[in-house]
Coordinates of C-alpha atoms in Angstrom, one line a residue:
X83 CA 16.5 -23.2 -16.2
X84 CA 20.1 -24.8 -15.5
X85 CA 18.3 -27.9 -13.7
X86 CA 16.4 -28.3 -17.4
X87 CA 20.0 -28.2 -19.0
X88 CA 21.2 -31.0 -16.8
X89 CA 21.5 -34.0 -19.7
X90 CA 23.3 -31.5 -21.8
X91 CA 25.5 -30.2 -19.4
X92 CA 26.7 -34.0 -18.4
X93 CA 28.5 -33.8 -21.7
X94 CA 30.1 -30.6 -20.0
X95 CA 33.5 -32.7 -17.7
X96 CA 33.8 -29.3 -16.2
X97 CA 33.4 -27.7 -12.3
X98 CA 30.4 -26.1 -11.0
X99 CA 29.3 -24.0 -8.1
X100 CA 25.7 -24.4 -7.1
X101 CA 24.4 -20.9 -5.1
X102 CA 21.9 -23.6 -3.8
X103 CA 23.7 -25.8 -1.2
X104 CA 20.6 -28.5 -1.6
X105 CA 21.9 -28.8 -5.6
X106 CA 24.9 -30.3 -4.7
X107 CA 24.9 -32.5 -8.1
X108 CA 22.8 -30.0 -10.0
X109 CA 24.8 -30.3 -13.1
X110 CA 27.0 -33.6 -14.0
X111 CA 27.5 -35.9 -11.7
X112 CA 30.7 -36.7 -13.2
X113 CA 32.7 -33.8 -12.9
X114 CA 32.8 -32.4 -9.4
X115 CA 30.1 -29.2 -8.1
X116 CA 32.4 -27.8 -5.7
X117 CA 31.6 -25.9 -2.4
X118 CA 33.5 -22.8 -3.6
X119 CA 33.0 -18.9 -4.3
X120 CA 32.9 -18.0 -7.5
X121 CA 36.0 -16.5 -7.0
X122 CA 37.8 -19.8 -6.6
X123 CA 35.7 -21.2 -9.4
X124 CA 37.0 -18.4 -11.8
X125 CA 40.6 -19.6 -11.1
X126 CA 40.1 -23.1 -12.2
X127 CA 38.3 -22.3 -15.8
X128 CA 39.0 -20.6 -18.7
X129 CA 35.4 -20.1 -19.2
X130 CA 32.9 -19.3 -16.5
X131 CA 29.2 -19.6 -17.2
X132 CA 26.6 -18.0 -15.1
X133 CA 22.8 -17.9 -14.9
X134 CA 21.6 -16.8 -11.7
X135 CA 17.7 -14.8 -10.9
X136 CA 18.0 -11.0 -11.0
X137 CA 20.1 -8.2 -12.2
X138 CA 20.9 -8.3 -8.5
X139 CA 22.5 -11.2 -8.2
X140 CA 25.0 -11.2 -11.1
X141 CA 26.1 -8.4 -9.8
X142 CA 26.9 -9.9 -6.6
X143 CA 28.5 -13.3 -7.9
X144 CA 30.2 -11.1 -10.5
X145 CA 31.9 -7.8 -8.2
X146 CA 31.2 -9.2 -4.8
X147 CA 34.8 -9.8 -2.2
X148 CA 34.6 -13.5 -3.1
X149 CA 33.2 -12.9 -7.1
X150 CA 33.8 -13.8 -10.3
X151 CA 35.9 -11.3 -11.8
X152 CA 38.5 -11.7 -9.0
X153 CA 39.4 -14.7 -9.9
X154 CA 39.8 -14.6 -13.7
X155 CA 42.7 -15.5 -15.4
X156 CA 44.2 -13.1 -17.9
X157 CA 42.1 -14.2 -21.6
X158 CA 39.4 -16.0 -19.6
X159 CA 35.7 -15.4 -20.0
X160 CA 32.5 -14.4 -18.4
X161 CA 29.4 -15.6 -20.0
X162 CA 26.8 -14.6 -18.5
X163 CA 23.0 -16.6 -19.2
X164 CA 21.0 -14.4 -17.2
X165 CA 18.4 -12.2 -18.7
X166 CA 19.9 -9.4 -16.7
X167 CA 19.9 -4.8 -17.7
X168 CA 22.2 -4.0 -20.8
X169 CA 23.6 -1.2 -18.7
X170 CA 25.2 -4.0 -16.2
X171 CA 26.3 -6.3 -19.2
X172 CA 28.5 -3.6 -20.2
X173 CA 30.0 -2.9 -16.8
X174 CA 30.9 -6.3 -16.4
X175 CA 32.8 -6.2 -20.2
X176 CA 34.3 -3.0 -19.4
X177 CA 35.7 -4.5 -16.1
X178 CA 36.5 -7.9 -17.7
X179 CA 38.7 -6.0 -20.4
X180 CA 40.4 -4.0 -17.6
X181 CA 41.5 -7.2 -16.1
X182 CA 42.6 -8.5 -19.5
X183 CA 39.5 -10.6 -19.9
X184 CA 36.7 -10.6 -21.8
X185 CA 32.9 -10.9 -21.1
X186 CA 29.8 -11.8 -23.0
X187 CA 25.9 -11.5 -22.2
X188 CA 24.0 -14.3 -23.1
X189 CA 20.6 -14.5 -22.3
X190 CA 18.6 -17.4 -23.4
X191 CA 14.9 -18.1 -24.4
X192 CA 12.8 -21.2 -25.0
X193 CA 11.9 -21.9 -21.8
X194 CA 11.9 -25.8 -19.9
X195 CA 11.5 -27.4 -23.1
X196 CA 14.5 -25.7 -25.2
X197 CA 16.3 -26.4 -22.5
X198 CA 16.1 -29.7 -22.1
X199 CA 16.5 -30.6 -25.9
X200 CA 19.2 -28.1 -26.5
X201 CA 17.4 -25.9 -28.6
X202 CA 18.1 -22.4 -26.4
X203 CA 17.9 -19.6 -28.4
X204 CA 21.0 -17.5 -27.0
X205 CA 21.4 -13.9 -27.9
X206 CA 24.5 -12.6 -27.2
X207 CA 26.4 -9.3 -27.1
X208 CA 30.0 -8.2 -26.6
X209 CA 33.3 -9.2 -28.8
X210 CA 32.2 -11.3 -32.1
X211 CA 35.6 -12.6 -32.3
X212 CA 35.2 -14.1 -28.6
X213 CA 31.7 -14.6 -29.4
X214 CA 32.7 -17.3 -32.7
X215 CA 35.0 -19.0 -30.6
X216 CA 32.2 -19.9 -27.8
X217 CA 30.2 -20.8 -29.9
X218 CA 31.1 -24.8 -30.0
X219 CA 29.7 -24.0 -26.2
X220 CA 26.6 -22.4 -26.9
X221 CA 25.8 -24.9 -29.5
X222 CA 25.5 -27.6 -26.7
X223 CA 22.4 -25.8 -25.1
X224 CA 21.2 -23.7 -28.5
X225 CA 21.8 -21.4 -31.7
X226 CA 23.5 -18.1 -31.0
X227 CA 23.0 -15.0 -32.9
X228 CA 25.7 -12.3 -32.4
X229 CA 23.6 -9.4 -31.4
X230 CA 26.5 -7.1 -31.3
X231 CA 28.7 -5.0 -28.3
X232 CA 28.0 -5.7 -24.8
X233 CA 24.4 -5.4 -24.0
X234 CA 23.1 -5.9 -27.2
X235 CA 22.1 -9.2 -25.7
X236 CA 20.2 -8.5 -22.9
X237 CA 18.7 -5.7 -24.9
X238 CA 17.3 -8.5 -27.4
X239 CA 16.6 -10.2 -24.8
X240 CA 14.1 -8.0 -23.2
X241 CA 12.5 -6.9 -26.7
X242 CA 12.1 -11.4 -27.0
X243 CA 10.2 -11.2 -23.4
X244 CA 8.6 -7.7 -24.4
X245 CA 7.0 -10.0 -27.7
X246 CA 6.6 -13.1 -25.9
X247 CA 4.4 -10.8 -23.3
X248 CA 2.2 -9.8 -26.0
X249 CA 1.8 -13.8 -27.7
X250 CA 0.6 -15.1 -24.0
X251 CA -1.5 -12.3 -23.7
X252 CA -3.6 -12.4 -27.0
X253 CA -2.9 -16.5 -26.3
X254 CA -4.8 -16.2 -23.1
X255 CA -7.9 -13.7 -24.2
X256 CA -8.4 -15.9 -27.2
X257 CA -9.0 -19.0 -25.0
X258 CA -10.6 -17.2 -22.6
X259 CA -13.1 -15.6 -25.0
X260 CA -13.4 -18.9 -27.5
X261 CA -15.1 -20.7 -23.9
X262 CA -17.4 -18.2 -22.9
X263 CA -18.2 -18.3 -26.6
X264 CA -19.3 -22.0 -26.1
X265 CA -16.3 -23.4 -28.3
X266 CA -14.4 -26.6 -27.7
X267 CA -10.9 -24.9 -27.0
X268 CA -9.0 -27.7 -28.0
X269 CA -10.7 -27.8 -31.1
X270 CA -10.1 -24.0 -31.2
X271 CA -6.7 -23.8 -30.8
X272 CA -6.5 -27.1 -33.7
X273 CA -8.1 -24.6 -36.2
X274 CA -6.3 -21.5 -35.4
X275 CA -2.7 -22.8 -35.1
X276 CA -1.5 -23.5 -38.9
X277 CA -3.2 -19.7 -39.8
X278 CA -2.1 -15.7 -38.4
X279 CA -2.6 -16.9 -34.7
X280 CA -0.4 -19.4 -34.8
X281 CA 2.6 -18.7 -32.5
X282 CA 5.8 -20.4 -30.7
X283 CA 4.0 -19.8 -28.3
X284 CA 0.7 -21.3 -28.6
X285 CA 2.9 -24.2 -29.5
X286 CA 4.9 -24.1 -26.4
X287 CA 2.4 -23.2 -24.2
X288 CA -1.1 -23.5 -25.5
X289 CA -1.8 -27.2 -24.5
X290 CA -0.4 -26.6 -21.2
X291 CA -2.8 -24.0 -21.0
X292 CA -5.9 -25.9 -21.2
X293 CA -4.1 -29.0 -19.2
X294 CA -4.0 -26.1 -17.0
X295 CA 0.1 -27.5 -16.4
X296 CA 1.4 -24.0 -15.2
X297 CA 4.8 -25.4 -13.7
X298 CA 7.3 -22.9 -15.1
X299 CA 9.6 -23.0 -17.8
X300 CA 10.8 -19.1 -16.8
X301 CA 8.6 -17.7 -13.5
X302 CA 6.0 -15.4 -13.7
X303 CA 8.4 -13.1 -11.6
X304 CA 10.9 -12.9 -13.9
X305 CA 8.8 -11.8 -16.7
X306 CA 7.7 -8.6 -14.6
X307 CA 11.4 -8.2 -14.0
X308 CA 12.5 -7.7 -17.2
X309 CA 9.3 -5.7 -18.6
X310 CA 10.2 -3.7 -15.9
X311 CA 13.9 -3.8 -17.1
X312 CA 12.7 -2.4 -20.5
X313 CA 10.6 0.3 -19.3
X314 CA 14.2 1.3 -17.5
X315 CA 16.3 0.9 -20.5
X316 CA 13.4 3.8 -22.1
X317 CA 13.3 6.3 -19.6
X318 CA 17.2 5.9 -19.5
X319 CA 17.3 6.8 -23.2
X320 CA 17.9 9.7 -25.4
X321 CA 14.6 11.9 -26.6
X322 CA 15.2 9.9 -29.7
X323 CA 15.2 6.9 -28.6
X324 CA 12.6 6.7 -26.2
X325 CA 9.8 4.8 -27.1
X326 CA 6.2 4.3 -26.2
X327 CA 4.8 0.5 -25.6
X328 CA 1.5 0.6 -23.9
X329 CA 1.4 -3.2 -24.7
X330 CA 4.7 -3.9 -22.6
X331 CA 3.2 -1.8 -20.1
X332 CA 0.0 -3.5 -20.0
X333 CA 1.5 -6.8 -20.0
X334 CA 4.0 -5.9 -17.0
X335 CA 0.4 -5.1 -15.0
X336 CA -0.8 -8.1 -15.4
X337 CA 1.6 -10.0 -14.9
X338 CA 2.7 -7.6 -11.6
X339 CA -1.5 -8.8 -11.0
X340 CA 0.0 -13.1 -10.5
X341 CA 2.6 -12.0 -8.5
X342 CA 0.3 -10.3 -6.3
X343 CA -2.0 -12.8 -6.3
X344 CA 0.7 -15.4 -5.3
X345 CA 1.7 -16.6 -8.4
X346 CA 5.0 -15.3 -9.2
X347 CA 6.5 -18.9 -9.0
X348 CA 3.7 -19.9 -12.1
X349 CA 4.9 -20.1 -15.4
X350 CA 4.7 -17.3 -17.6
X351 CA 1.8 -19.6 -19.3
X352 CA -0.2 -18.6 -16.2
X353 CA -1.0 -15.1 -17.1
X354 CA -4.7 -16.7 -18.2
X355 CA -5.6 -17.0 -14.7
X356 CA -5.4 -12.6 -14.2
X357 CA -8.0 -12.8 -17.3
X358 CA -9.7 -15.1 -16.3
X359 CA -10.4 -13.2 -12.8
X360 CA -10.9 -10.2 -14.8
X361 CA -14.0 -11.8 -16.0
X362 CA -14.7 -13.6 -13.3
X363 CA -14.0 -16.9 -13.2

């Protein structure tokens, strides 16, 4: 995802740290992407973005020895881009604030594309007051919606990738079943777009479906991650909150069934290859 932001984030004259030592000028090669912690990286901004691949890792570049948090300055910021668990969003505020910081969750959706033309949606929870004054930021990778306090963005987050699960689903049986049906799927998807199954993401993804182009805009991986993140954030809940989604839970399955299969590095737009096995193709 940050590699689709680079044009935008040229217009960014700030540091960065790449976790990748072969993305040395990942980001603008104009402003220097130094070979430093995060720690060190913290001391030199006022705002630190991060977007990194699992709940894991944030909370490694965020509490590690060498991490984010201790190196911020009093009134800096955290802004974290990683669709990551609501319950770790609001351990990092909780410890920004205790430092005299603040932190926000920002996880993103829209994939390669929105990335690349700056038109991220970013959902973002924590302070709205520190939230309004990023948003100059956000607006030069996407629209933010305040969500609300910390977590509330990662918690949209994962209902965005609980619905998206659903469009690529029905998006993949429809194409699947309009060719066994002896339809022209191009044509198909033609009629069907401007009516009720027209979606963002048959636009997004449905052409790179039949192309079959399945180089990801968000991997395959990730989307079982945070299904899985949103089955945790039920069982987690209060009796009245829990709630029941067989369709997230289906999804999740198949999805779990590319990355078995060796396709967790596919684009989400690959889920059509698990129906297409199911009916044996």
């Amino acid at each position: 995802m940050a590699s689709n932001r680079r044009p935008l984030l040229r217009l960014l004259p700030s540091p960065s740290s790449a976790r990748n030592p072969s993305n040395p000028s990942l980001y603008n090669p104009k402003a220097p992407t130094l070979p430093l912690p995060p720690q060190d990286l913290a001391q030199r901004c006022d705002v630190v973005f991060t977007m990194v691949g699992h709940p894991s890792d944030v909370r490694q570049i965020v509490f590690g020895s060498d991490g984010v948090l201790s190196g911020l300055n009093p009134n800096s910021v955290i802004v974290d881009n990683t669709s990551s668990h609501p319950a770790l969003a609001r351990d990092i505020f909780a410890a920004a604030r205790g430092k005299g910081c603040w932190a926000v969750d920002a996880p993103v959706s829209g994939g390669d594309i929105g990335a690349r033309d700056g038109k991220l949606a970013i959902f973002a929870g924590g302070d709205g007051r520190v939230v309004k004054w990023l948003t100059p930021l956000f607006e030069i990778f996407g629209r933010v919606t305040y969500m609300g306090e910390a977590g509330c963005g990662q918690s949209c987050k994962i209902a965005n990738q609980i619905t998206v699960g659903a469009n690529l689903l029905g998006l993949s049986e429809g194409l699947v079943f309009a060719e066994r049906a002896g339809l022209n799927v191009t044509q198909f998807m033609e009629a069907v777009r401007g009516g009720a199954a027209g979606s963002m993401a048959m636009e997004l993804f449905g052409e790179r479906v039949i192309k079959r182009d399945f180089r990801a805009g968000g991997f395959a991986e990730y989307m079982v991650k945070d299904l899985g993140m949103g089955v945790d954030v039920v069982e987690e809940g209060e009796d009245e909150r829990v709630v029941v989604l067989p369709g997230a839970a289906l999804c999740k399955q198949l999805f779990s069934g590319m990355v078995a299969n060796g396709d967790g590095k596919l684009g989400t737009q690959g889920l059509i290859t698990v129906v297409e096995r199911i009916n044996g193709k």
